[in-house]
Tab-separated table of C-alpha atoms in Angstrom:
chain	number	residue	atom	x	y	z
A	275	UNK	CA	-4.722	7.305	-25.069
A	276	UNK	CA	-1.202	6.909	-23.643
A	277	UNK	CA	-2.337	8.544	-20.396
A	278	UNK	CA	-5.261	6.159	-20.043
A	279	UNK	CA	-2.966	3.229	-20.703
A	280	UNK	CA	-0.584	4.339	-17.949
A	281	UNK	CA	-3.453	4.970	-15.531
A	282	UNK	CA	-4.938	1.554	-16.296
A	283	UNK	CA	-1.579	-0.119	-15.696
A	284	UNK	CA	-1.160	1.764	-12.419
A	285	UNK	CA	-4.616	0.757	-11.158
A	286	UNK	CA	-4.106	-2.838	-12.328
A	287	UNK	CA	-0.840	-3.114	-10.363
A	288	UNK	CA	-2.513	-1.630	-7.278
A	289	UNK	CA	-5.488	-3.996	-7.500
A	290	UNK	CA	-3.292	-7.032	-8.163
A	291	UNK	CA	-1.182	-6.247	-5.102
A	292	UNK	CA	-4.282	-5.885	-2.961
A	293	UNK	CA	-5.840	-9.118	-4.196
A	294	UNK	CA	-2.584	-11.033	-3.724
A	295	UNK	CA	-2.312	-9.865	-0.094
A	296	UNK	CA	-5.952	-10.811	0.515
A	297	UNK	CA	-5.209	-14.500	-0.139
A	298	UNK	CA	-3.070	-14.697	2.968
A	299	UNK	CA	-4.314	-15.135	6.514
A	300	UNK	CA	-6.475	-12.554	8.254
A	301	UNK	CA	-6.865	-11.365	11.827
A	302	UNK	CA	-8.002	-14.150	14.168
A	303	UNK	CA	-8.506	-16.833	11.513
A	304	UNK	CA	-9.396	-20.099	13.285
A	305	UNK	CA	-8.730	-18.610	16.735
A	306	UNK	CA	-11.867	-18.772	18.893
A	307	UNK	CA	-13.515	-17.476	20.980
A	308	UNK	CA	-13.005	-13.873	19.773
A	309	UNK	CA	-11.334	-14.589	16.411
A	310	UNK	CA	-10.255	-11.130	15.138
A	311	UNK	CA	-11.087	-7.997	13.126
A	312	UNK	CA	-12.351	-10.100	10.227
A	313	UNK	CA	-14.978	-11.597	12.530
A	314	UNK	CA	-15.718	-8.137	13.952
A	315	UNK	CA	-16.645	-6.838	10.495
A	316	UNK	CA	-18.743	-9.939	9.753
A	317	UNK	CA	-20.450	-9.716	13.153
A	318	UNK	CA	-21.411	-6.081	12.558
A	319	UNK	CA	-23.170	-7.193	9.392
A	320	UNK	CA	-25.012	-9.831	11.438
A	321	UNK	CA	-26.046	-7.284	14.085
A	322	UNK	CA	-27.142	-4.491	11.747
A	323	UNK	CA	-29.165	-6.867	9.534
A	324	UNK	CA	-31.005	-8.738	12.276
A	325	UNK	CA	-31.534	-6.108	14.973
A	326	UNK	CA	-33.422	-2.788	14.940
A	327	UNK	CA	-31.328	0.368	14.832
A	328	UNK	CA	-32.005	1.253	18.465
A	329	UNK	CA	-30.269	-1.973	19.589
A	330	UNK	CA	-27.080	-1.632	17.541
A	331	UNK	CA	-25.075	0.130	20.254
A	332	UNK	CA	-26.771	-1.350	23.334
A	333	UNK	CA	-25.949	-4.516	25.251
A	334	UNK	CA	-28.927	-6.884	24.900
A	335	UNK	CA	-29.583	-10.631	24.827
A	336	UNK	CA	-29.089	-10.514	21.043
A	337	UNK	CA	-26.184	-8.060	21.040
A	338	UNK	CA	-23.321	-8.875	23.383
A	339	UNK	CA	-21.145	-5.758	23.312
A	340	UNK	CA	-18.272	-7.734	24.808
A	341	UNK	CA	-18.218	-9.769	21.587
A	342	UNK	CA	-17.164	-7.196	18.990
A	343	UNK	CA	-19.854	-4.650	19.793
A	344	UNK	CA	-20.044	-1.823	17.264
A	345	UNK	CA	-17.707	0.982	18.369
A	346	UNK	CA	-17.609	3.161	15.253
A	347	UNK	CA	-19.967	5.982	14.151
A	348	UNK	CA	-23.293	5.385	12.352
A	349	UNK	CA	-21.874	5.510	8.816
A	350	UNK	CA	-19.791	2.402	9.539
A	351	UNK	CA	-22.933	0.652	10.795
A	352	UNK	CA	-24.844	1.637	7.641
A	353	UNK	CA	-21.986	0.323	5.519
A	354	UNK	CA	-22.136	-2.970	7.421
A	355	UNK	CA	-25.896	-3.100	6.793
A	356	UNK	CA	-25.449	-2.642	3.028
A	357	UNK	CA	-22.837	-5.422	2.972
A	358	UNK	CA	-25.187	-7.595	5.041
A	359	UNK	CA	-27.991	-7.282	2.473
A	360	UNK	CA	-25.640	-8.497	-0.249
A	361	UNK	CA	-24.360	-11.297	2.032
A	362	UNK	CA	-27.951	-12.380	2.765
A	363	UNK	CA	-28.651	-12.716	-0.962
A	364	UNK	CA	-25.523	-14.814	-1.542
A	365	UNK	CA	-25.705	-17.023	1.544
A	366	UNK	CA	-28.061	-16.380	4.503
A	367	UNK	CA	-25.775	-18.392	6.807
A	368	UNK	CA	-23.180	-15.600	6.666
A	369	UNK	CA	-25.376	-13.207	8.675
A	370	UNK	CA	-27.645	-15.580	10.601
A	371	UNK	CA	-28.204	-14.255	14.127
A	372	UNK	CA	-26.059	-16.090	16.723
A	373	UNK	CA	-25.482	-19.139	14.488
A	374	UNK	CA	-23.054	-17.286	12.202
A	375	UNK	CA	-20.651	-16.392	15.027
A	376	UNK	CA	-17.094	-17.269	13.970
A	377	UNK	CA	-18.245	-18.281	10.477
A	378	UNK	CA	-15.333	-19.108	8.179
A	379	UNK	CA	-15.362	-20.424	4.634
A	380	UNK	CA	-13.421	-19.843	1.431
A	381	UNK	CA	-16.484	-18.354	-0.299
A	382	UNK	CA	-17.189	-15.980	2.557
A	383	UNK	CA	-13.575	-14.895	2.626
A	384	UNK	CA	-13.806	-14.014	-1.085
A	385	UNK	CA	-16.966	-12.038	-0.430
A	386	UNK	CA	-15.450	-10.061	2.443
A	387	UNK	CA	-12.292	-9.326	0.454
A	388	UNK	CA	-14.421	-8.197	-2.474
A	389	UNK	CA	-16.254	-5.679	-0.256
A	390	UNK	CA	-12.932	-4.060	0.694
A	391	UNK	CA	-11.784	-4.012	-2.930
A	392	UNK	CA	-15.087	-2.502	-4.069
A	393	UNK	CA	-14.787	0.277	-1.461
A	394	UNK	CA	-11.224	0.944	-2.612
A	395	UNK	CA	-12.262	1.161	-6.265
A	396	UNK	CA	-15.280	3.336	-5.469
A	397	UNK	CA	-13.711	5.825	-3.026
A	398	UNK	CA	-9.976	5.687	-2.333
A	399	UNK	CA	-8.320	4.899	-5.692
A	400	UNK	CA	-10.226	7.590	-7.685
A	401	UNK	CA	-9.346	10.161	-5.008
A	402	UNK	CA	-5.635	9.318	-5.282
A	403	UNK	CA	-5.720	9.578	-9.079
A	404	UNK	CA	-7.559	12.925	-9.010
A	405	UNK	CA	-5.087	14.287	-6.457
A	406	UNK	CA	-2.036	13.255	-8.495
A	407	UNK	CA	-3.354	14.625	-11.795
A	408	UNK	CA	-4.668	17.905	-10.397
A	409	UNK	CA	-2.164	18.772	-7.688
A	410	UNK	CA	1.167	17.175	-8.597
A	411	UNK	CA	3.677	18.825	-10.918
A	412	UNK	CA	5.388	17.008	-13.766
A	413	UNK	CA	4.538	15.033	-16.872
A	414	UNK	CA	1.731	12.488	-17.109
A	415	UNK	CA	4.232	9.683	-16.531
A	416	UNK	CA	5.504	11.377	-13.360
A	417	UNK	CA	1.962	11.821	-12.088
A	418	UNK	CA	1.163	8.155	-12.689
A	419	UNK	CA	4.406	7.221	-10.900
A	420	UNK	CA	3.352	9.277	-7.860
A	421	UNK	CA	-0.104	7.669	-7.895
A	422	UNK	CA	1.435	4.191	-8.079
A	423	UNK	CA	3.690	4.892	-5.095
A	424	UNK	CA	0.749	6.141	-3.026
A	425	UNK	CA	-1.449	3.188	-4.002
A	426	UNK	CA	1.305	0.703	-3.176
A	427	UNK	CA	1.833	2.099	0.330
A	428	UNK	CA	2.165	-1.215	2.209
A	429	UNK	CA	0.679	-0.108	5.549
A	430	UNK	CA	-2.834	0.476	4.223
A	431	UNK	CA	-2.781	-2.572	1.930
A	432	UNK	CA	-1.655	-4.923	4.719
A	433	UNK	CA	-4.168	-3.663	7.271
A	434	UNK	CA	-7.192	-3.541	4.967
A	435	UNK	CA	-6.522	-6.707	2.972
A	436	UNK	CA	-4.436	-8.747	5.387
A	437	UNK	CA	-5.520	-7.815	8.903
A	438	UNK	CA	-8.930	-6.855	7.474
A	439	UNK	CA	-10.552	-3.458	7.882
A	440	UNK	CA	-12.127	-0.706	5.765
A	441	UNK	CA	-9.676	2.139	6.410
A	442	UNK	CA	-9.718	3.057	2.723
A	443	UNK	CA	-13.296	4.295	3.154
A	444	UNK	CA	-12.605	6.884	5.875
A	445	UNK	CA	-9.211	7.820	4.419
A	446	UNK	CA	-10.717	8.044	0.939
A	447	UNK	CA	-13.507	10.320	2.152
A	448	UNK	CA	-10.951	12.483	3.978
A	449	UNK	CA	-8.902	12.692	0.779
A	450	UNK	CA	-11.988	13.761	-1.164
A	451	UNK	CA	-12.389	16.446	1.504
A	452	UNK	CA	-8.823	17.625	0.907
A	453	UNK	CA	-9.435	17.611	-2.852
A	454	UNK	CA	-12.606	19.637	-2.403
A	455	UNK	CA	-10.796	22.340	-0.436
A	456	UNK	CA	-7.845	22.305	-2.837
A	457	UNK	CA	-10.146	22.819	-5.824
A	458	UNK	CA	-12.059	25.594	-4.060
A	459	UNK	CA	-15.176	23.442	-3.572
A	460	UNK	CA	-15.388	24.192	0.131
A	461	UNK	CA	-18.899	22.827	0.665
A	462	UNK	CA	-18.069	19.556	-1.075
A	463	UNK	CA	-14.842	19.275	0.923
A	464	UNK	CA	-16.717	19.921	4.176
A	465	UNK	CA	-19.338	17.326	3.249
A	466	UNK	CA	-16.732	14.684	2.389
A	467	UNK	CA	-14.735	15.215	5.578
A	468	UNK	CA	-17.887	15.166	7.725
A	469	UNK	CA	-18.745	11.796	6.158
A	470	UNK	CA	-15.222	10.584	6.955
A	471	UNK	CA	-15.667	11.686	10.572
A	472	UNK	CA	-18.995	9.863	10.726
A	473	UNK	CA	-17.372	6.715	9.383
A	474	UNK	CA	-14.453	6.613	11.849
A	475	UNK	CA	-14.098	8.879	14.859
A	476	UNK	CA	-10.290	8.764	14.517
A	477	UNK	CA	-10.699	11.278	11.689
A	478	UNK	CA	-10.694	13.772	14.561
A	479	UNK	CA	-6.919	13.560	14.026
A	480	UNK	CA	-7.488	15.686	10.902
A	481	UNK	CA	-10.318	17.876	12.197
A	482	UNK	CA	-8.457	20.936	13.504
A	483	UNK	CA	-6.469	21.553	10.269
A	484	UNK	CA	-9.738	21.320	8.277
A	485	UNK	CA	-11.374	23.822	10.641
A	486	UNK	CA	-8.393	26.200	10.634
A	487	UNK	CA	-8.003	26.105	6.847
A	488	UNK	CA	-11.676	26.916	6.254
A	489	UNK	CA	-11.776	29.516	9.016
A	490	UNK	CA	-8.607	31.125	7.673
A	491	UNK	CA	-10.165	31.325	4.232
A	492	UNK	CA	-13.332	32.909	5.661
A	493	UNK	CA	-11.277	35.446	7.623
A	494	UNK	CA	-9.320	36.381	4.481
A	495	UNK	CA	-12.600	37.035	2.658
A	496	UNK	CA	-13.845	39.127	5.584
A	497	UNK	CA	-16.127	37.940	8.368
A	498	UNK	CA	-18.444	40.890	7.789
A	499	UNK	CA	-18.931	40.113	4.114
A	500	UNK	CA	-18.338	37.157	1.811
A	501	UNK	CA	-16.399	35.293	4.481
A	502	UNK	CA	-19.395	35.298	6.842
A	503	UNK	CA	-21.721	33.807	4.214
A	504	UNK	CA	-19.135	31.165	3.323
A	505	UNK	CA	-18.765	30.261	7.013
A	506	UNK	CA	-22.559	30.029	7.388
A	507	UNK	CA	-22.825	27.721	4.357
A	508	UNK	CA	-20.002	25.499	5.629
A	509	UNK	CA	-21.564	25.298	9.115
A	510	UNK	CA	-24.963	24.419	7.625
A	511	UNK	CA	-23.404	21.721	5.422
A	512	UNK	CA	-21.647	20.130	8.392
A	513	UNK	CA	-24.700	20.286	10.674
A	514	UNK	CA	-27.085	18.861	8.078
A	515	UNK	CA	-24.652	16.037	7.227
A	516	UNK	CA	-24.257	15.156	10.916
A	517	UNK	CA	-28.019	15.288	11.414
A	518	UNK	CA	-28.673	12.937	8.490
A	519	UNK	CA	-26.022	10.450	9.645
A	520	UNK	CA	-27.277	10.464	13.241
A	521	UNK	CA	-31.003	10.773	12.510
A	522	UNK	CA	-32.035	7.335	13.877
A	523	UNK	CA	-30.295	8.145	17.185
A	524	UNK	CA	-31.408	11.756	17.710
A	525	UNK	CA	-34.984	11.049	18.815
A	526	UNK	CA	-33.771	9.669	22.153
A	527	UNK	CA	-31.036	11.336	24.212
A	528	UNK	CA	-30.085	7.990	25.739
A	529	UNK	CA	-29.460	6.598	22.256
A	530	UNK	CA	-27.122	9.461	21.329
A	531	UNK	CA	-25.216	9.244	24.613
A	532	UNK	CA	-24.790	5.477	24.259
A	533	UNK	CA	-23.355	5.867	20.762
A	534	UNK	CA	-20.902	8.471	22.065
A	535	UNK	CA	-20.001	6.171	24.962
A	536	UNK	CA	-19.171	3.414	22.463
A	537	UNK	CA	-17.133	5.777	20.285
A	538	UNK	CA	-14.955	7.099	23.123
A	539	UNK	CA	-14.310	4.217	25.560
A	540	UNK	CA	-12.192	5.982	28.173
A	541	UNK	CA	-12.258	2.848	30.365
A	542	UNK	CA	-9.960	1.022	27.933
A	543	UNK	CA	-6.979	2.955	29.235
A	544	UNK	CA	-4.188	5.161	27.942
A	545	UNK	CA	-2.984	2.757	25.226
A	546	UNK	CA	-3.436	-0.813	24.007
A	547	UNK	CA	-0.867	-3.420	23.002
A	548	UNK	CA	2.584	-2.182	21.923
A	549	UNK	CA	1.706	1.009	20.084
A	550	UNK	CA	4.636	3.205	18.996
A	551	UNK	CA	3.587	6.336	20.873
A	552	UNK	CA	4.910	8.334	23.818
A	553	UNK	CA	2.936	6.632	26.570
A	554	UNK	CA	3.705	3.060	25.584
A	555	UNK	CA	7.402	3.857	25.133
A	556	UNK	CA	7.629	5.719	28.460
A	557	UNK	CA	5.809	2.863	30.145
A	558	UNK	CA	8.894	0.710	29.550
A	559	UNK	CA	10.763	2.837	32.121
A	560	UNK	CA	7.961	4.488	34.105
A	561	UNK	CA	4.733	2.569	34.725
A	562	UNK	CA	2.458	5.478	33.838
A	563	UNK	CA	-0.727	3.437	33.977
A	564	UNK	CA	0.000	2.461	37.576
A	565	UNK	CA	1.516	5.695	38.909
A	566	UNK	CA	-0.971	8.183	37.460
A	567	UNK	CA	-4.715	8.319	37.960
A	568	UNK	CA	-7.049	8.062	34.969
A	569	UNK	CA	-7.911	11.763	35.270
A	570	UNK	CA	-4.220	12.746	35.270
A	571	UNK	CA	-3.557	10.552	32.239
A	572	UNK	CA	-6.446	12.204	30.390
A	573	UNK	CA	-5.234	15.710	31.283
A	574	UNK	CA	-1.609	15.008	30.281
A	575	UNK	CA	-2.560	13.426	26.974
A	576	UNK	CA	-4.959	16.272	26.147
A	577	UNK	CA	-2.446	19.000	27.098
A	578	UNK	CA	0.466	17.517	25.143
A	579	UNK	CA	-1.674	16.769	22.089
A	580	UNK	CA	-2.989	20.335	22.064
A	581	UNK	CA	0.521	21.738	22.572
A	582	UNK	CA	1.878	19.907	19.511
A	583	UNK	CA	-1.164	20.576	17.326
A	584	UNK	CA	-1.583	24.318	17.849
A	585	UNK	CA	1.547	25.730	16.124
A	586	UNK	CA	0.896	24.093	12.752
A	587	UNK	CA	-2.867	24.685	12.944
A	588	UNK	CA	-2.401	28.364	13.761
A	589	UNK	CA	-0.009	28.596	10.827
A	590	UNK	CA	-2.627	27.277	8.405
A	591	UNK	CA	-5.213	29.593	10.024
A	592	UNK	CA	-3.020	32.606	9.226
A	593	UNK	CA	-1.924	31.280	5.836
A	594	UNK	CA	-4.596	28.964	4.375
A	595	UNK	CA	-2.709	27.478	1.421
A	596	UNK	CA	-2.885	23.858	0.293
A	597	UNK	CA	0.795	23.296	1.162
A	598	UNK	CA	0.400	24.471	4.755
A	599	UNK	CA	-2.891	22.574	5.007
A	600	UNK	CA	-1.198	19.281	4.045
A	601	UNK	CA	1.631	19.849	6.514
A	602	UNK	CA	-0.857	20.745	9.256
A	603	UNK	CA	-2.660	17.451	8.581
A	604	UNK	CA	0.633	15.574	8.993
A	605	UNK	CA	1.535	17.402	12.206
A	606	UNK	CA	-1.936	17.127	13.717
A	607	UNK	CA	-2.344	13.406	13.053
A	608	UNK	CA	1.169	12.657	14.295
A	609	UNK	CA	0.546	14.664	17.478
A	610	UNK	CA	-2.653	12.718	18.122
A	611	UNK	CA	-0.880	9.424	17.511
A	612	UNK	CA	2.055	10.257	19.774
A	613	UNK	CA	0.289	11.951	22.678
A	614	UNK	CA	-3.475	11.362	22.730
A	615	UNK	CA	-5.503	8.943	24.849
A	616	UNK	CA	-6.401	5.398	23.713
A	617	UNK	CA	-4.300	5.051	20.557
A	618	UNK	CA	-4.150	1.901	18.420
A	619	UNK	CA	-1.146	0.918	16.312
A	620	UNK	CA	-3.300	1.145	13.162
A	621	UNK	CA	-3.994	4.842	13.847
A	622	UNK	CA	-0.648	5.673	12.242
A	623	UNK	CA	-2.478	5.272	8.904
A	624	UNK	CA	-4.128	8.632	9.630
A	625	UNK	CA	-0.712	10.293	9.570
A	626	UNK	CA	0.364	8.247	6.558
A	627	UNK	CA	-2.400	9.696	4.345
A	628	UNK	CA	-1.182	13.345	4.379
A	629	UNK	CA	2.438	12.151	4.196
A	630	UNK	CA	1.479	10.397	0.945
A	631	UNK	CA	0.273	13.780	-0.306
A	632	UNK	CA	3.737	15.345	0.097
A	633	UNK	CA	5.626	12.389	-1.398
A	634	UNK	CA	6.349	14.359	-4.581
A	635	UNK	CA	7.627	17.434	-2.738
A	636	UNK	CA	9.695	15.644	-0.050
A	637	UNK	CA	10.193	12.148	-1.493
A	638	UNK	CA	12.956	10.719	0.695
A	639	UNK	CA	11.418	11.810	4.009
A	640	UNK	CA	7.933	10.683	2.922
A	641	UNK	CA	9.189	7.252	1.811
A	642	UNK	CA	11.113	6.906	5.059
A	643	UNK	CA	8.027	7.766	7.109
A	644	UNK	CA	5.740	5.407	5.188
A	645	UNK	CA	8.163	2.494	5.624
A	646	UNK	CA	8.522	3.285	9.338
A	647	UNK	CA	4.756	3.444	9.793
A	648	UNK	CA	4.421	-0.025	8.257
A	649	UNK	CA	7.255	-1.355	10.420
A	650	UNK	CA	5.579	0.066	13.563
A	651	UNK	CA	2.695	-2.370	13.001
A	652	UNK	CA	5.032	-5.394	12.759
A	653	UNK	CA	3.835	-7.125	15.984
A	654	UNK	CA	0.272	-7.020	14.657
A	655	UNK	CA	1.348	-8.287	11.225
A	656	UNK	CA	3.394	-11.125	12.707
A	657	UNK	CA	0.436	-12.154	14.876
A	658	UNK	CA	-1.727	-12.317	11.732
A	659	UNK	CA	0.886	-14.388	9.780
A	660	UNK	CA	1.469	-11.526	7.356
A	661	UNK	CA	5.261	-11.495	7.479
A	662	UNK	CA	5.729	-12.555	3.830
A	663	UNK	CA	3.287	-9.949	2.429
A	664	UNK	CA	4.925	-7.374	4.742
A	665	UNK	CA	8.398	-8.160	3.408
A	666	UNK	CA	7.342	-8.257	-0.257
A	667	UNK	CA	5.151	-5.129	-0.259
A	668	UNK	CA	7.639	-3.083	1.792
A	669	UNK	CA	10.566	-4.068	-0.448
A	670	UNK	CA	8.583	-3.356	-3.620
A	671	UNK	CA	7.461	0.018	-2.282
A	672	UNK	CA	11.005	0.951	-1.247
A	673	UNK	CA	12.674	0.166	-4.569
A	674	UNK	CA	9.849	1.434	-6.796
A	675	UNK	CA	9.435	4.732	-4.933
A	676	UNK	CA	13.179	5.417	-4.720
A	677	UNK	CA	13.500	4.763	-8.459
A	678	UNK	CA	10.309	6.408	-9.772
A	679	UNK	CA	10.626	9.546	-7.620
A	680	UNK	CA	14.451	9.815	-7.807
A	681	UNK	CA	14.326	10.228	-4.047
A	682	UNK	CA	18.030	9.703	-3.347
A	683	UNK	CA	19.005	12.368	-5.888
A	684	UNK	CA	16.528	14.927	-4.535
A	685	UNK	CA	18.221	15.578	-1.198
A	686	UNK	CA	19.450	19.154	-1.463
A	687	UNK	CA	18.479	21.601	1.289
A	688	UNK	CA	15.811	22.972	-1.048
A	689	UNK	CA	14.352	19.525	-1.793
A	690	UNK	CA	14.389	18.612	1.897
A	691	UNK	CA	12.741	21.984	2.712
A	692	UNK	CA	15.433	22.666	5.285
A	693	UNK	CA	17.071	25.734	3.745
A	694	UNK	CA	16.423	28.173	6.592
A	695	UNK	CA	17.141	25.578	9.277
A	696	UNK	CA	20.434	24.652	7.583
A	697	UNK	CA	21.491	28.316	7.453
A	698	UNK	CA	21.040	28.493	11.212
A	699	UNK	CA	22.933	25.249	11.878
A	700	UNK	CA	25.466	25.146	9.024
A	701	UNK	CA	28.417	25.520	11.407
A	702	UNK	CA	27.266	22.480	13.420
A	703	UNK	CA	25.831	20.453	10.517
A	704	UNK	CA	27.729	21.410	7.343
A	705	UNK	CA	26.465	18.397	5.326
A	706	UNK	CA	22.855	18.030	6.382
A	707	UNK	CA	21.690	16.134	3.265
A	708	UNK	CA	24.473	13.574	3.631
A	709	UNK	CA	23.605	13.057	7.309
A	710	UNK	CA	19.937	12.459	6.414
A	711	UNK	CA	20.900	9.920	3.733
A	712	UNK	CA	23.072	7.981	6.175
A	713	UNK	CA	20.337	8.068	8.791
A	714	UNK	CA	17.858	6.764	6.219
A	715	UNK	CA	20.018	3.745	5.352
A	716	UNK	CA	20.924	3.068	8.975
A	717	UNK	CA	17.222	3.201	9.855
A	718	UNK	CA	16.350	0.702	7.121
A	719	UNK	CA	19.053	-1.695	8.310
A	720	UNK	CA	17.817	-1.428	11.916
A	721	UNK	CA	14.184	-2.031	10.940
A	722	UNK	CA	15.127	-4.968	8.707
A	723	UNK	CA	17.275	-6.557	11.412
A	724	UNK	CA	14.580	-6.161	14.049
A	725	UNK	CA	11.989	-7.601	11.665
A	726	UNK	CA	14.071	-10.752	11.210
A	727	UNK	CA	14.819	-10.979	14.918
A	728	UNK	CA	11.117	-10.741	15.752
A	729	UNK	CA	10.431	-13.844	13.691
A	730	UNK	CA	13.529	-16.009	13.916
A	731	UNK	CA	14.833	-15.414	17.442
A	732	UNK	CA	13.217	-16.611	20.648
A	733	UNK	CA	13.002	-13.838	23.275
A	734	UNK	CA	14.309	-14.486	26.815
A	735	UNK	CA	11.798	-16.231	29.069
A	736	UNK	CA	11.783	-13.247	31.437
A	737	UNK	CA	11.151	-10.795	28.555
A	738	UNK	CA	8.530	-12.411	26.289
A	739	UNK	CA	7.558	-9.022	24.781
A	740	UNK	CA	11.131	-7.929	24.091
A	741	UNK	CA	10.872	-7.651	20.307
A	742	UNK	CA	7.432	-5.951	20.165
A	743	UNK	CA	8.695	-3.414	22.728
A	744	UNK	CA	11.872	-2.780	20.706
A	745	UNK	CA	9.780	-2.280	17.559
A	746	UNK	CA	7.523	0.119	19.451
A	747	UNK	CA	10.364	2.179	20.940
A	748	UNK	CA	12.382	2.347	17.693
A	749	UNK	CA	9.293	3.450	15.753
A	750	UNK	CA	8.417	6.005	18.430
A	751	UNK	CA	11.878	7.587	18.167
A	752	UNK	CA	11.415	7.825	14.401
A	753	UNK	CA	7.980	9.435	14.748
A	754	UNK	CA	9.296	11.922	17.287
A	755	UNK	CA	11.951	12.946	14.767
A	756	UNK	CA	9.363	13.177	11.991
A	757	UNK	CA	6.985	15.442	13.924
A	758	UNK	CA	9.890	17.795	14.716
A	759	UNK	CA	10.946	17.754	11.041
A	760	UNK	CA	7.471	18.432	9.612
A	761	UNK	CA	6.869	21.241	12.111
A	762	UNK	CA	10.198	22.825	11.171
A	763	UNK	CA	9.312	22.588	7.471
A	764	UNK	CA	5.941	24.227	8.001
A	765	UNK	CA	6.929	26.896	10.502
A	766	UNK	CA	10.408	27.878	9.282
A	767	UNK	CA	10.333	27.754	5.510
A	768	UNK	CA	7.673	28.992	3.071
A	769	UNK	CA	6.878	26.720	0.116
A	770	UNK	CA	8.662	27.228	-3.142
A	771	UNK	CA	6.834	28.944	-5.976
A	772	UNK	CA	6.385	25.633	-7.786
A	773	UNK	CA	4.565	24.212	-4.763
A	774	UNK	CA	2.188	27.166	-4.711
A	775	UNK	CA	1.106	26.515	-8.257
A	776	UNK	CA	-2.122	24.800	-7.308
A	777	UNK	CA	-3.640	26.293	-4.186
A	778	UNK	CA	-6.770	28.239	-3.572
């Protein structure tokens, strides 16, 4: 009974935080002609309800792709259709073709917020609770504390409930995939991740670690025996799931190609806005977009992404344990974010998910990363008038996670997973844990100062984007440090026995 009481309190706090953030402004509110992501989600409901499936991804008189055309896989479109049926029952004006464009009302806002909350309750929150109670060490209170910290991660809350998106659906499905593999339910895990990939194509960030983990497990069982049959069952599960999701588009090759064209819009360029990745940061000094051809940009981004993904993925292929799998997910998603083509600032949430999964093992570094990932989206949050929710949720997450996880006390070489690295560098860095603590506090001060400057100071007339660029570059430097750190942890030091407690 005590456990259920703690779980209920944890979920209540998470839901209250989400609902409180949802009462603030959302992306593009009252800003015609395009409005923002809120209108994009509403418009997709309008399109999927009123138009036949074969017109969803095509530019027609009734579907202007330049006005928030659908650019996510079929499962997102089906989700929009389900929401549209409910919207039609409540108020037909919300999804009326053409006439509903830019529709805004208090009642509709409540409805849209409720759809995000329902998806969270149905998919993401249960997955977090299952993960913490099955795969985290410690007492029931400690497990609830870990779950609370993950559920209060400000980046996801602010984007889904403030900016307005459904990232909790794809991330929740991916987490169910991780849970499936961790519990030894490989077919269920493959099914869940395939659904995640068919909801948002950015789940490709996690695809190679999933493949390498499952392939490594099949190889260990023997590709001429049990491993071969397991591989065949996994392949069949993935293919059937893809076929079912894409069924309405498979009868016509042109339909399938058009969907793929919408999912991977190469014409949009190397990056958008002030994203905290390599290309945007380098562009401050070297105008990459101008100097390099589109083909060269594609080749460079592909080569560097592959270069940074392979070491950790090969490690999990040779040693398919849950610990190495989680680290490979972190390294893969960070490599995609830093080096791949056409990255959005919100894509950092894909790296944040697996970092949340190691928050109990490496608390200080995980907390630091999660705060940095939220800070990296500051220009977007400021544009959406979400500064107050950003400040409150980030502060609450910082103090609660430091206290509940005892993060500042758990900074020995063993806790930081830097034992072997420290042995090699102990003459140069005799007090590694102390250095990391000081860097953590200095980083927080820098991010806080830049957050205030972005809001209260007017940039020079000649440099109107000064503060967004500074946020982008500072965040990029952090992420570069994090990807080096997580690769070192995975490649140089095996997990402790306690961490191997719950693997396959």
